[in-house]
Each structure stands twice: as C-alpha cells, then as structure tokens.
Amino acid sequence: MPLSENEQRLLDQIERALVEDDPKFASAVRSTNPRTYLLRRVRRSLLLFVAGLVVLLVGVVLNRTPLIVVLGVLGFATMLFAASRGAADLRRIGGRGGEAGGRHPSTPHRRTRTSFTERIEQRWRRRWDDH
C-alpha cells in the first residue's frame, strides 16, 4: 500500500533523524533483509513441527492411556502451530500477504471484501486527510 505524500515526508524525516542520532544502528537496519528473517522463521517452524511429531509418536509408543492423550494433544497442537506459522511466513515470502513480501502497490485487489485492518487503516487515513 503506497504512502501518502505527508506520510512519506514524515518517514523521511524520521529516517534522517535516526541516521543523525545513531548511524551505526541505521546502517545495520538498512542492511537487514526481511526475506532472510522470514526464511529463518520458516526453518524454525519446520523444526518445531518435527518436534511436535516426535512428541506425538512418543505418546503413541509409550502405550499408557492418559499419557497418550496428553502427549497426543500436545504434539498435535505444536504441529498445528508450527504449520500455521510456517505457512504464513511462506505466504509473506512469496508476496501474497504481510508487510515483508506484500503485493506491489500497482497490482489490483483480488478480493472484494476488505479485511478489518484495511478498514481501520482507511478510516485512519480519512481522519487525517480531513484535517
């Protein structure tokens, strides 16, 4: 989503102030690639998924009824969390959502309904544009 001229000007001012205040930090932030961060998160999600699978299998192998249920639920919940987090990060890397890999501003919307956060952002912009 493109920024308005006022927002872009404010962002430039903040960036200049940051560079003047702490140039070492500013250069470190500039050199950071969000894609690398997301790939690291996908790898961690994969490891967490495998750990959840191991917990689930340990619960089945131990063959104690109450322990099977507890470890089964724990392993499944871990796997579900890891899979959803990894899928969200993969979508962001692929450019189908999120800030790090979002769609290009010139591409048209494919959805007719707007999400809650998009509606809030539109209201926020209208509020400041009216003043």
PDB file of C-alpha atoms in Angstrom:
ATOM      1  CA  MET A   1       0.000   0.000   0.000  1.00  0.00           C
ATOM      2  CA  PRO A   2       1.612   3.284  -1.051  1.00  0.00           C
ATOM      3  CA  LEU A   3       2.128   6.039   1.477  1.00  0.00           C
ATOM      4  CA  SER A   4       0.633   9.469   1.058  1.00  0.00           C
ATOM      5  CA  GLU A   5       2.975  12.382   0.416  1.00  0.00           C
ATOM      6  CA  ASN A   6       2.625  13.562   4.007  1.00  0.00           C
ATOM      7  CA  GLU A   7       3.368  10.088   5.390  1.00  0.00           C
ATOM      8  CA  GLN A   8       6.350   9.698   3.065  1.00  0.00           C
ATOM      9  CA  ARG A   9       7.733  13.087   4.131  1.00  0.00           C
ATOM     10  CA  LEU A  10       7.336  12.181   7.819  1.00  0.00           C
ATOM     11  CA  LEU A  11       9.016   8.829   7.242  1.00  0.00           C
ATOM     12  CA  ASP A  12      11.940  10.557   5.510  1.00  0.00           C
ATOM     13  CA  GLN A  13      12.304  12.977   8.422  1.00  0.00           C
ATOM     14  CA  ILE A  14      12.311  10.107  10.918  1.00  0.00           C
ATOM     15  CA  GLU A  15      14.903   8.260   8.845  1.00  0.00           C
ATOM     16  CA  ARG A  16      17.183  11.319   8.650  1.00  0.00           C
ATOM     17  CA  ALA A  17      16.878  11.850  12.407  1.00  0.00           C
ATOM     18  CA  LEU A  18      17.754   8.199  13.015  1.00  0.00           C
ATOM     19  CA  VAL A  19      20.815   8.397  10.771  1.00  0.00           C
ATOM     20  CA  GLU A  20      21.983  11.560  12.552  1.00  0.00           C
ATOM     21  CA  ASP A  21      21.331  10.121  16.007  1.00  0.00           C
ATOM     22  CA  ASP A  22      22.761   6.613  15.557  1.00  0.00           C
ATOM     23  CA  PRO A  23      24.418   5.992  12.165  1.00  0.00           C
ATOM     24  CA  LYS A  24      25.709   2.544  13.152  1.00  0.00           C
ATOM     25  CA  PHE A  25      22.194   1.311  14.020  1.00  0.00           C
ATOM     26  CA  ALA A  26      20.746   2.887  10.873  1.00  0.00           C
ATOM     27  CA  SER A  27      23.249   1.095   8.632  1.00  0.00           C
ATOM     28  CA  ALA A  28      22.529  -2.202  10.399  1.00  0.00           C
ATOM     29  CA  VAL A  29      18.793  -1.784   9.830  1.00  0.00           C
ATOM     30  CA  ARG A  30      19.305  -0.865   6.177  1.00  0.00           C
ATOM     31  CA  SER A  31      21.422  -3.952   5.555  1.00  0.00           C
ATOM     32  CA  THR A  32      18.877  -6.337   7.103  1.00  0.00           C
ATOM     33  CA  ASN A  33      16.863  -8.295   4.551  1.00  0.00           C
ATOM     34  CA  PRO A  34      13.326  -9.228   5.729  1.00  0.00           C
ATOM     35  CA  ARG A  35      13.380 -12.288   3.456  1.00  0.00           C
ATOM     36  CA  THR A  36      16.343 -13.731   5.384  1.00  0.00           C
ATOM     37  CA  TYR A  37      14.462 -13.234   8.642  1.00  0.00           C
ATOM     38  CA  LEU A  38      11.354 -14.947   7.249  1.00  0.00           C
ATOM     39  CA  LEU A  39      13.376 -17.886   5.916  1.00  0.00           C
ATOM     40  CA  ARG A  40      14.892 -18.321   9.367  1.00  0.00           C
ATOM     41  CA  ARG A  41      11.374 -18.357  10.853  1.00  0.00           C
ATOM     42  CA  VAL A  42      10.264 -20.979   8.307  1.00  0.00           C
ATOM     43  CA  ARG A  43      13.208 -23.204   9.281  1.00  0.00           C
ATOM     44  CA  ARG A  44      12.344 -22.825  12.966  1.00  0.00           C
ATOM     45  CA  SER A  45       8.717 -23.670  12.220  1.00  0.00           C
ATOM     46  CA  LEU A  46       9.832 -26.795  10.392  1.00  0.00           C
ATOM     47  CA  LEU A  47      11.961 -27.862  13.370  1.00  0.00           C
ATOM     48  CA  LEU A  48       9.062 -27.155  15.733  1.00  0.00           C
ATOM     49  CA  PHE A  49       6.757 -29.239  13.520  1.00  0.00           C
ATOM     50  CA  VAL A  50       9.182 -32.172  13.640  1.00  0.00           C
ATOM     51  CA  ALA A  51       9.460 -31.796  17.445  1.00  0.00           C
ATOM     52  CA  GLY A  52       5.663 -31.923  17.699  1.00  0.00           C
ATOM     53  CA  LEU A  53       5.628 -35.058  15.553  1.00  0.00           C
ATOM     54  CA  VAL A  54       8.233 -36.657  17.810  1.00  0.00           C
ATOM     55  CA  VAL A  55       6.166 -35.820  20.914  1.00  0.00           C
ATOM     56  CA  LEU A  56       3.091 -37.314  19.252  1.00  0.00           C
ATOM     57  CA  LEU A  57       4.943 -40.502  18.314  1.00  0.00           C
ATOM     58  CA  VAL A  58       6.488 -40.835  21.788  1.00  0.00           C
ATOM     59  CA  GLY A  59       2.995 -40.662  23.251  1.00  0.00           C
ATOM     60  CA  VAL A  60       1.832 -43.470  20.985  1.00  0.00           C
ATOM     61  CA  VAL A  61       4.902 -45.653  21.625  1.00  0.00           C
ATOM     62  CA  LEU A  62       4.723 -45.367  25.435  1.00  0.00           C
ATOM     63  CA  ASN A  63       1.324 -47.091  25.363  1.00  0.00           C
ATOM     64  CA  ARG A  64      -0.080 -45.557  28.561  1.00  0.00           C
ATOM     65  CA  THR A  65      -3.621 -44.323  28.026  1.00  0.00           C
ATOM     66  CA  PRO A  66      -3.591 -40.998  29.952  1.00  0.00           C
ATOM     67  CA  LEU A  67      -0.107 -40.165  28.677  1.00  0.00           C
ATOM     68  CA  ILE A  68      -1.109 -40.918  25.070  1.00  0.00           C
ATOM     69  CA  VAL A  69      -3.895 -38.354  25.250  1.00  0.00           C
ATOM     70  CA  VAL A  70      -1.757 -35.642  26.851  1.00  0.00           C
ATOM     71  CA  LEU A  71       1.235 -36.150  24.560  1.00  0.00           C
ATOM     72  CA  GLY A  72      -1.012 -36.589  21.543  1.00  0.00           C
ATOM     73  CA  VAL A  73      -2.813 -33.315  22.138  1.00  0.00           C
ATOM     74  CA  LEU A  74       0.429 -31.517  22.969  1.00  0.00           C
ATOM     75  CA  GLY A  75       2.186 -32.869  19.875  1.00  0.00           C
ATOM     76  CA  PHE A  76      -0.742 -32.103  17.601  1.00  0.00           C
ATOM     77  CA  ALA A  77      -1.108 -28.561  18.948  1.00  0.00           C
ATOM     78  CA  THR A  78       2.614 -27.969  18.453  1.00  0.00           C
ATOM     79  CA  MET A  79       2.456 -29.288  14.901  1.00  0.00           C
ATOM     80  CA  LEU A  80      -0.615 -27.167  14.119  1.00  0.00           C
ATOM     81  CA  PHE A  81       1.005 -24.010  15.483  1.00  0.00           C
ATOM     82  CA  ALA A  82       4.247 -24.647  13.585  1.00  0.00           C
ATOM     83  CA  ALA A  83       2.422 -25.387  10.334  1.00  0.00           C
ATOM     84  CA  SER A  84       0.258 -22.269  10.515  1.00  0.00           C
ATOM     85  CA  ARG A  85       3.194 -20.026  11.412  1.00  0.00           C
ATOM     86  CA  GLY A  86       5.371 -21.523   8.669  1.00  0.00           C
ATOM     87  CA  ALA A  87       2.597 -21.217   6.075  1.00  0.00           C
ATOM     88  CA  ALA A  88       2.032 -17.563   6.974  1.00  0.00           C
ATOM     89  CA  ASP A  89       5.744 -16.837   6.633  1.00  0.00           C
ATOM     90  CA  LEU A  90       5.919 -18.664   3.300  1.00  0.00           C
ATOM     91  CA  ARG A  91       2.986 -16.571   2.051  1.00  0.00           C
ATOM     92  CA  ARG A  92       4.813 -13.403   3.090  1.00  0.00           C
ATOM     93  CA  ILE A  93       7.997 -14.554   1.323  1.00  0.00           C
ATOM     94  CA  GLY A  94       6.020 -15.360  -1.812  1.00  0.00           C
ATOM     95  CA  GLY A  95       4.448 -11.914  -1.861  1.00  0.00           C
ATOM     96  CA  ARG A  96       0.895 -12.957  -1.036  1.00  0.00           C
ATOM     97  CA  GLY A  97       0.426 -11.082   2.213  1.00  0.00           C
ATOM     98  CA  GLY A  98       2.094  -9.277   5.070  1.00  0.00           C
ATOM     99  CA  GLU A  99       4.475  -6.345   5.088  1.00  0.00           C
ATOM    100  CA  ALA A 100       7.746  -8.046   4.243  1.00  0.00           C
ATOM    101  CA  GLY A 101       6.681  -9.552   0.962  1.00  0.00           C
ATOM    102  CA  GLY A 102       3.366  -7.899   0.233  1.00  0.00           C
ATOM    103  CA  ARG A 103       1.932  -7.229  -3.186  1.00  0.00           C
ATOM    104  CA  HIS A 104       3.135  -4.369  -5.310  1.00  0.00           C
ATOM    105  CA  PRO A 105       1.045  -1.211  -4.904  1.00  0.00           C
ATOM    106  CA  SER A 106       0.133  -1.139  -8.603  1.00  0.00           C
ATOM    107  CA  THR A 107      -1.413  -4.616  -8.598  1.00  0.00           C
ATOM    108  CA  PRO A 108      -5.208  -4.609  -8.282  1.00  0.00           C
ATOM    109  CA  HIS A 109      -7.069  -6.039  -5.323  1.00  0.00           C
ATOM    110  CA  ARG A 110      -8.200  -9.590  -5.918  1.00  0.00           C
ATOM    111  CA  ARG A 111     -10.652  -9.596  -3.032  1.00  0.00           C
ATOM    112  CA  THR A 112     -13.824  -7.604  -2.998  1.00  0.00           C
ATOM    113  CA  ARG A 113     -14.078  -7.554   0.782  1.00  0.00           C
ATOM    114  CA  THR A 114     -11.549  -5.644   2.823  1.00  0.00           C
ATOM    115  CA  SER A 115     -10.052  -7.043   5.983  1.00  0.00           C
ATOM    116  CA  PHE A 116     -10.576  -5.488   9.379  1.00  0.00           C
ATOM    117  CA  THR A 117      -7.105  -3.961   9.460  1.00  0.00           C
ATOM    118  CA  GLU A 118      -7.523  -2.475   5.979  1.00  0.00           C
ATOM    119  CA  ARG A 119     -10.779  -0.819   7.025  1.00  0.00           C
ATOM    120  CA  ILE A 120      -9.125   0.588  10.152  1.00  0.00           C
ATOM    121  CA  GLU A 121      -6.231   1.944   8.057  1.00  0.00           C
ATOM    122  CA  GLN A 122      -8.656   3.558   5.613  1.00  0.00           C
ATOM    123  CA  ARG A 123     -10.530   5.224   8.466  1.00  0.00           C
ATOM    124  CA  TRP A 124      -7.242   6.436   9.953  1.00  0.00           C
ATOM    125  CA  ARG A 125      -6.146   7.965   6.639  1.00  0.00           C
ATOM    126  CA  ARG A 126      -9.527   9.633   6.084  1.00  0.00           C
ATOM    127  CA  ARG A 127      -9.378  11.054   9.581  1.00  0.00           C
ATOM    128  CA  TRP A 128      -6.022  12.725   8.949  1.00  0.00           C
ATOM    129  CA  ASP A 129      -6.865  13.775   5.392  1.00  0.00           C
ATOM    130  CA  ASP A 130      -9.923  15.684   6.657  1.00  0.00           C
ATOM    131  CA  HIS A 131      -7.775  17.838   8.993  1.00  0.00           C
TER     132      HIS A 131
END
